[in-house]
Amino acid sequence: MKVVKKIADVRQLRWQQAGTWGLIPTMGFLHKGHLSLVEAAREANDFVGVSIFVNPIQFDQAVDLEKYPRDLDRDLKLLETAGADLVWVPAAAEVYPANFQTYVAVEKLSQPLEGAAREGHFRGVATVVALIFNVFQPTRAYFGEKDAQQLRVIRRMVSDLAFNMEVIGCATVREEDGLAMSSRNARLSAEARQQAISLHQALQTACKAFENGEQDAQKLKTMMRKVIDEHTLTKVDYVSVADTETLQELDKIGNQALLSLAVFVDDVRLIDNIIVSH
Ligand code: AMP
């Protein structure tokens, strides 16, 4: 496994190996969710590239960026075991040199949900992912359904800007009790970790109600809020019942919907989602 910092070094290695390349962009502090993407890429491609970069321009809160967990040595060991071929670990100045001034905006899809809660978030995500795609020029790139809106924003960008590659979505990997794996989970106290299960429980509660015939989005949202509000350390940022493609809020669910939520548990902001369908 090669570990490089410079764009030129990624380019050189990528083009020395002419086969298919799978790419996994990450912000590091890797867990089994990330490794499931590496595994999916390993199965379908000749080579696997990973980027590790905590992208400053997608954080709207300086303190969130500062507190984002990092452990490069551990990440590289995990990637070596998982069978990655090339890891790009750029410094911020390699990605955003002085005078950088070009940004990608995926307009409508970026507005609701995470986009409404985190000013400029998807402009930052789309810009860095476009740049990483141009550096690696992968055959396929792998993203988690855990970040459902991000996956849709990236798919739109790839389609609209005619990137010559495929975007693959992978299922959310969860802890045994249902909590979606996230690098941010490492910041939870023992008590907060216990209460963080409420995100999954809220989604499950609404999912069961939908399966039992409830189609009213407002009622499902109230149910989800109630599950979260029963805990002492939690604060709902948003709960949503939206169209799975456009991400616009629904009044009444037809065949399917994306149920999603963002919750502060102590001061750690967690997100989760599930698609319900008949
Ligand atoms: P991040 O390092 O948080 O930017 O995530 C890098 C990639 O891993 C993104 O495509 C995420 O959606 C994906 N990912 C994060 N958590 C999970 C999870 N629990 N299951 C599956 N994929 C995940």
Coordinates of C-alpha atoms and ligand atoms in Angstrom, one line a residue:
M1 CA 0.0 0.0 0.0
K2 CA 1.4 3.4 -1.0
V3 CA 0.7 6.5 1.1
V4 CA 1.3 9.8 -0.7
K5 CA 0.6 13.5 0.0
K6 CA 1.0 15.2 -3.4
I7 CA -1.6 15.2 -6.3
A8 CA 1.2 14.5 -8.7
D9 CA 2.1 11.3 -6.9
V10 CA -1.5 10.0 -6.9
R11 CA -1.7 10.8 -10.7
Q12 CA 1.6 8.9 -11.4
L13 CA 0.6 5.8 -9.4
R14 CA -3.0 5.8 -10.7
W15 CA -1.8 5.8 -14.4
Q16 CA 0.9 3.3 -13.8
Q17 CA -1.9 0.8 -13.0
A18 CA -4.1 0.8 -16.0
G19 CA -6.9 -1.4 -14.6
T20 CA -10.2 -0.4 -12.9
W21 CA -9.9 1.9 -9.8
G22 CA -12.4 2.1 -6.9
L23 CA -12.2 5.2 -4.8
I24 CA -13.4 5.9 -1.3
P25 CA -13.2 9.5 -0.2
T26 CA -13.1 9.8 3.7
M27 CA -12.3 12.2 6.5
G28 CA -10.4 9.5 8.4
F29 CA -10.9 8.1 11.9
L30 CA -12.0 5.0 10.1
H31 CA -14.6 2.5 11.3
K32 CA -16.3 -0.6 9.9
G33 CA -18.6 1.6 7.8
H34 CA -15.7 3.0 5.9
L35 CA -14.1 -0.5 5.7
S36 CA -17.3 -1.9 4.2
L37 CA -16.8 0.6 1.3
V38 CA -13.2 -0.5 0.9
E39 CA -14.4 -4.1 0.8
A40 CA -17.0 -3.3 -1.9
A41 CA -14.4 -1.5 -3.9
R42 CA -11.9 -4.3 -3.5
E43 CA -14.4 -6.8 -4.9
A44 CA -15.3 -4.9 -8.0
N45 CA -12.0 -3.2 -9.0
D46 CA -8.4 -4.0 -9.8
F47 CA -7.1 -1.3 -7.5
V48 CA -8.5 0.6 -4.5
G49 CA -7.7 4.2 -3.7
V50 CA -8.7 6.0 -0.5
S51 CA -8.4 9.7 0.4
I52 CA -8.2 10.9 4.0
F53 CA -8.8 14.6 4.3
V54 CA -10.8 16.5 6.9
N55 CA -12.2 19.1 4.5
P56 CA -12.3 22.5 6.2
I57 CA -14.7 24.1 3.8
Q58 CA -17.6 21.7 4.6
F59 CA -17.6 22.6 8.3
D60 CA -19.8 25.5 9.2
Q61 CA -18.6 25.5 12.9
A62 CA -14.9 26.0 13.6
V63 CA -15.2 24.0 16.8
D64 CA -16.7 21.0 15.0
L65 CA -13.7 21.0 12.6
E66 CA -11.3 21.4 15.5
K67 CA -12.8 18.5 17.5
Y68 CA -13.1 16.2 14.5
P69 CA -11.3 13.0 15.6
R70 CA -8.1 12.1 13.8
D71 CA -5.7 9.1 14.0
L72 CA -3.7 8.6 10.8
D73 CA -1.5 5.8 12.0
R74 CA -4.5 3.7 13.0
D75 CA -6.3 4.5 9.8
L76 CA -3.3 3.4 7.7
K77 CA -3.1 0.1 9.5
L78 CA -6.8 -0.6 9.0
L79 CA -6.5 0.3 5.3
E80 CA -3.5 -1.9 4.8
T81 CA -5.4 -4.9 6.3
A82 CA -8.5 -4.0 4.3
G83 CA -6.4 -4.2 1.1
A84 CA -6.2 -0.6 -0.1
D85 CA -3.5 0.1 -2.8
L86 CA -3.1 3.8 -2.5
V87 CA -4.0 6.3 0.2
W88 CA -3.9 10.1 -0.4
V89 CA -3.4 12.1 2.7
P90 CA -3.0 15.7 1.5
A91 CA -2.2 18.8 3.6
A92 CA -4.8 21.5 3.3
A93 CA -2.5 23.6 1.2
E94 CA -2.2 20.9 -1.4
V95 CA -6.0 20.8 -1.8
Y96 CA -6.6 24.5 -1.4
P97 CA -3.5 26.4 -2.5
A98 CA -3.5 30.2 -2.1
N99 CA -5.9 31.9 -4.5
F100 CA -8.2 28.8 -4.7
Q101 CA -11.5 30.2 -5.8
T102 CA -13.6 27.6 -7.7
Y103 CA -16.6 25.9 -6.1
V104 CA -19.2 23.4 -7.1
A105 CA -22.8 24.0 -6.1
V106 CA -25.5 21.3 -6.6
E107 CA -28.3 23.8 -6.2
K108 CA -31.7 22.3 -5.3
L109 CA -30.6 19.0 -3.7
S110 CA -28.3 20.9 -1.4
Q111 CA -30.9 23.1 0.1
P112 CA -33.0 21.0 2.5
L113 CA -32.1 18.9 5.5
E114 CA -28.3 18.9 6.2
G115 CA -28.0 21.8 3.7
A116 CA -30.5 23.9 5.6
A117 CA -28.9 23.0 9.0
R118 CA -25.3 23.5 7.9
E119 CA -24.7 26.6 5.8
G120 CA -22.4 25.9 2.8
H121 CA -21.9 22.3 3.8
F122 CA -22.7 20.7 0.4
R123 CA -20.8 23.4 -1.5
G124 CA -17.8 22.3 0.5
V125 CA -18.5 18.6 0.0
A126 CA -19.2 18.8 -3.8
T127 CA -16.1 21.0 -4.3
V128 CA -13.7 18.6 -2.5
V129 CA -15.3 15.5 -4.0
A130 CA -15.1 16.9 -7.5
L131 CA -11.4 17.7 -6.9
I132 CA -10.7 14.2 -5.4
F133 CA -12.5 12.7 -8.5
N134 CA -10.2 14.7 -10.8
V135 CA -7.1 13.6 -8.9
F136 CA -7.9 9.9 -8.9
Q137 CA -10.1 9.6 -12.0
P138 CA -11.7 6.5 -10.6
T139 CA -13.8 3.9 -12.4
R140 CA -16.1 3.8 -9.5
A141 CA -16.5 5.8 -6.2
Y142 CA -18.1 4.4 -3.1
F143 CA -20.3 6.4 -0.7
G144 CA -22.4 5.4 2.3
E145 CA -26.2 5.6 2.5
K146 CA -25.6 6.9 6.1
D147 CA -25.1 10.2 4.4
A148 CA -28.2 9.9 2.2
Q149 CA -28.3 13.5 1.0
Q150 CA -24.6 13.6 0.3
L151 CA -24.9 10.5 -1.9
R152 CA -27.7 12.1 -3.9
V153 CA -25.8 15.4 -4.2
I154 CA -22.7 13.5 -5.5
R155 CA -24.8 11.4 -8.0
R156 CA -26.4 14.6 -9.3
M157 CA -23.0 16.3 -9.7
V158 CA -21.5 13.3 -11.5
S159 CA -24.4 13.2 -13.9
D160 CA -24.7 17.0 -14.4
L161 CA -20.9 17.6 -15.0
A162 CA -20.4 14.3 -17.0
F163 CA -17.8 12.8 -14.8
N164 CA -16.8 9.5 -16.5
M165 CA -17.4 7.2 -13.6
E166 CA -19.9 5.3 -11.6
V167 CA -21.2 6.2 -8.1
I168 CA -22.0 3.2 -5.8
G169 CA -24.1 3.6 -2.7
C170 CA -23.5 1.2 0.2
A171 CA -25.7 0.2 3.1
T172 CA -25.2 1.8 6.5
V173 CA -23.1 -0.3 8.9
R174 CA -24.4 -0.2 12.5
E175 CA -23.3 -1.2 16.0
E176 CA -25.0 -4.2 17.5
D177 CA -27.6 -2.0 19.2
G178 CA -28.4 -0.2 16.0
L179 CA -26.4 3.0 16.3
A180 CA -25.1 4.0 12.9
M181 CA -21.3 3.9 12.9
S182 CA -19.7 7.4 12.7
S183 CA -16.3 8.9 13.5
R184 CA -18.2 11.3 15.7
N185 CA -19.4 8.5 18.0
A186 CA -15.9 8.5 19.5
R187 CA -16.7 11.9 21.1
L188 CA -19.8 10.5 23.0
S189 CA -19.5 10.1 26.8
A190 CA -20.8 6.7 28.2
E191 CA -24.2 8.2 29.0
A192 CA -24.5 10.0 25.7
R193 CA -23.5 6.8 23.8
Q194 CA -26.4 5.1 25.6
Q195 CA -28.8 7.8 24.5
A196 CA -27.5 7.9 21.0
I197 CA -29.4 4.7 20.3
S198 CA -32.5 6.9 20.3
L199 CA -31.9 8.0 16.6
H200 CA -32.2 4.4 15.4
Q201 CA -35.1 3.7 17.8
A202 CA -37.0 6.8 16.4
L203 CA -36.5 5.6 12.8
Q204 CA -37.6 2.1 13.7
T205 CA -40.7 3.4 15.5
A206 CA -41.8 5.4 12.5
C207 CA -40.9 2.6 10.1
K208 CA -43.1 0.2 12.1
A209 CA -46.0 2.7 12.1
F210 CA -45.6 3.1 8.3
E211 CA -45.7 -0.7 7.9
N212 CA -48.9 -0.7 10.0
G213 CA -50.5 1.7 7.6
E214 CA -49.6 5.2 8.8
Q215 CA -48.9 7.4 5.8
D216 CA -49.2 10.9 7.4
A217 CA -45.8 12.4 7.4
Q218 CA -46.5 14.8 10.2
K219 CA -47.7 12.0 12.5
L220 CA -44.5 10.0 11.8
K221 CA -42.3 13.1 12.5
T222 CA -44.1 13.6 15.8
M223 CA -43.5 10.0 16.7
M224 CA -39.8 10.3 15.9
R225 CA -39.5 13.5 18.0
K226 CA -41.2 11.9 20.9
V227 CA -38.7 9.0 21.0
I228 CA -35.8 11.5 21.0
D229 CA -37.3 13.9 23.5
E230 CA -37.7 11.1 26.0
H231 CA -34.0 11.3 26.6
T232 CA -32.2 13.9 28.8
L233 CA -29.1 14.7 26.7
T234 CA -30.7 14.8 23.3
K235 CA -31.9 17.8 21.2
V236 CA -33.6 17.4 17.9
D237 CA -32.1 19.5 15.1
Y238 CA -34.6 18.2 12.5
V239 CA -36.8 15.2 11.7
S240 CA -37.8 14.7 8.1
V241 CA -40.1 12.6 5.9
A242 CA -39.0 13.4 2.4
D243 CA -39.2 12.2 -1.2
T244 CA -36.3 9.7 -1.8
E245 CA -35.2 11.5 -5.0
T246 CA -35.9 15.2 -4.6
L247 CA -35.6 15.3 -0.8
Q248 CA -38.6 17.6 -0.6
E249 CA -40.8 17.1 2.5
L250 CA -43.9 15.0 1.9
D251 CA -47.4 15.4 3.5
K252 CA -48.5 11.9 2.8
I253 CA -46.2 8.9 1.9
G254 CA -47.0 7.1 -1.3
N255 CA -44.9 4.1 -2.1
Q256 CA -41.7 5.2 -0.3
A257 CA -40.0 7.9 1.7
L258 CA -36.7 8.8 3.2
L259 CA -37.0 9.2 7.0
S260 CA -34.1 11.1 8.4
L261 CA -33.0 13.1 11.4
A262 CA -30.2 15.0 13.0
V263 CA -29.9 15.1 16.8
F264 CA -27.5 16.7 19.2
V265 CA -26.5 14.2 21.8
D266 CA -24.7 16.3 24.4
D267 CA -22.8 18.5 22.0
V268 CA -22.2 15.8 19.3
R269 CA -24.4 16.1 16.3
L270 CA -25.4 12.7 14.8
I271 CA -27.5 11.9 11.7
D272 CA -29.3 8.8 10.6
N273 CA -31.9 7.7 8.0
I274 CA -33.9 4.9 6.7
I275 CA -35.9 4.4 3.5
V276 CA -39.4 3.0 4.1
S277 CA -41.3 1.4 1.2
H278 CA -44.3 -0.8 0.4
Ligands
AMP1 P1 -16.7 10.4 6.3 O1 -15.3 10.0 6.7 O2 -17.6 10.6 7.5 O3 -16.7 11.6 5.4 O4 -17.3 9.2 5.5 C1 -16.7 8.7 4.4 C2 -17.7 7.8 3.7 O5 -18.0 6.7 4.5 C3 -19.0 8.5 3.3 O6 -19.4 8.0 2.0 C4 -19.9 8.0 4.3 O7 -21.3 8.0 3.9 C5 -19.4 6.6 4.6 N1 -19.9 6.1 5.9 C6 -19.8 6.8 7.1 N2 -20.4 6.1 8.1 C7 -20.9 4.9 7.5 C8 -21.6 3.8 8.0 N3 -21.9 3.7 9.3 N4 -21.9 2.8 7.1 C9 -21.6 3.0 5.8 N5 -20.9 4.0 5.3 C10 -20.6 5.0 6.1

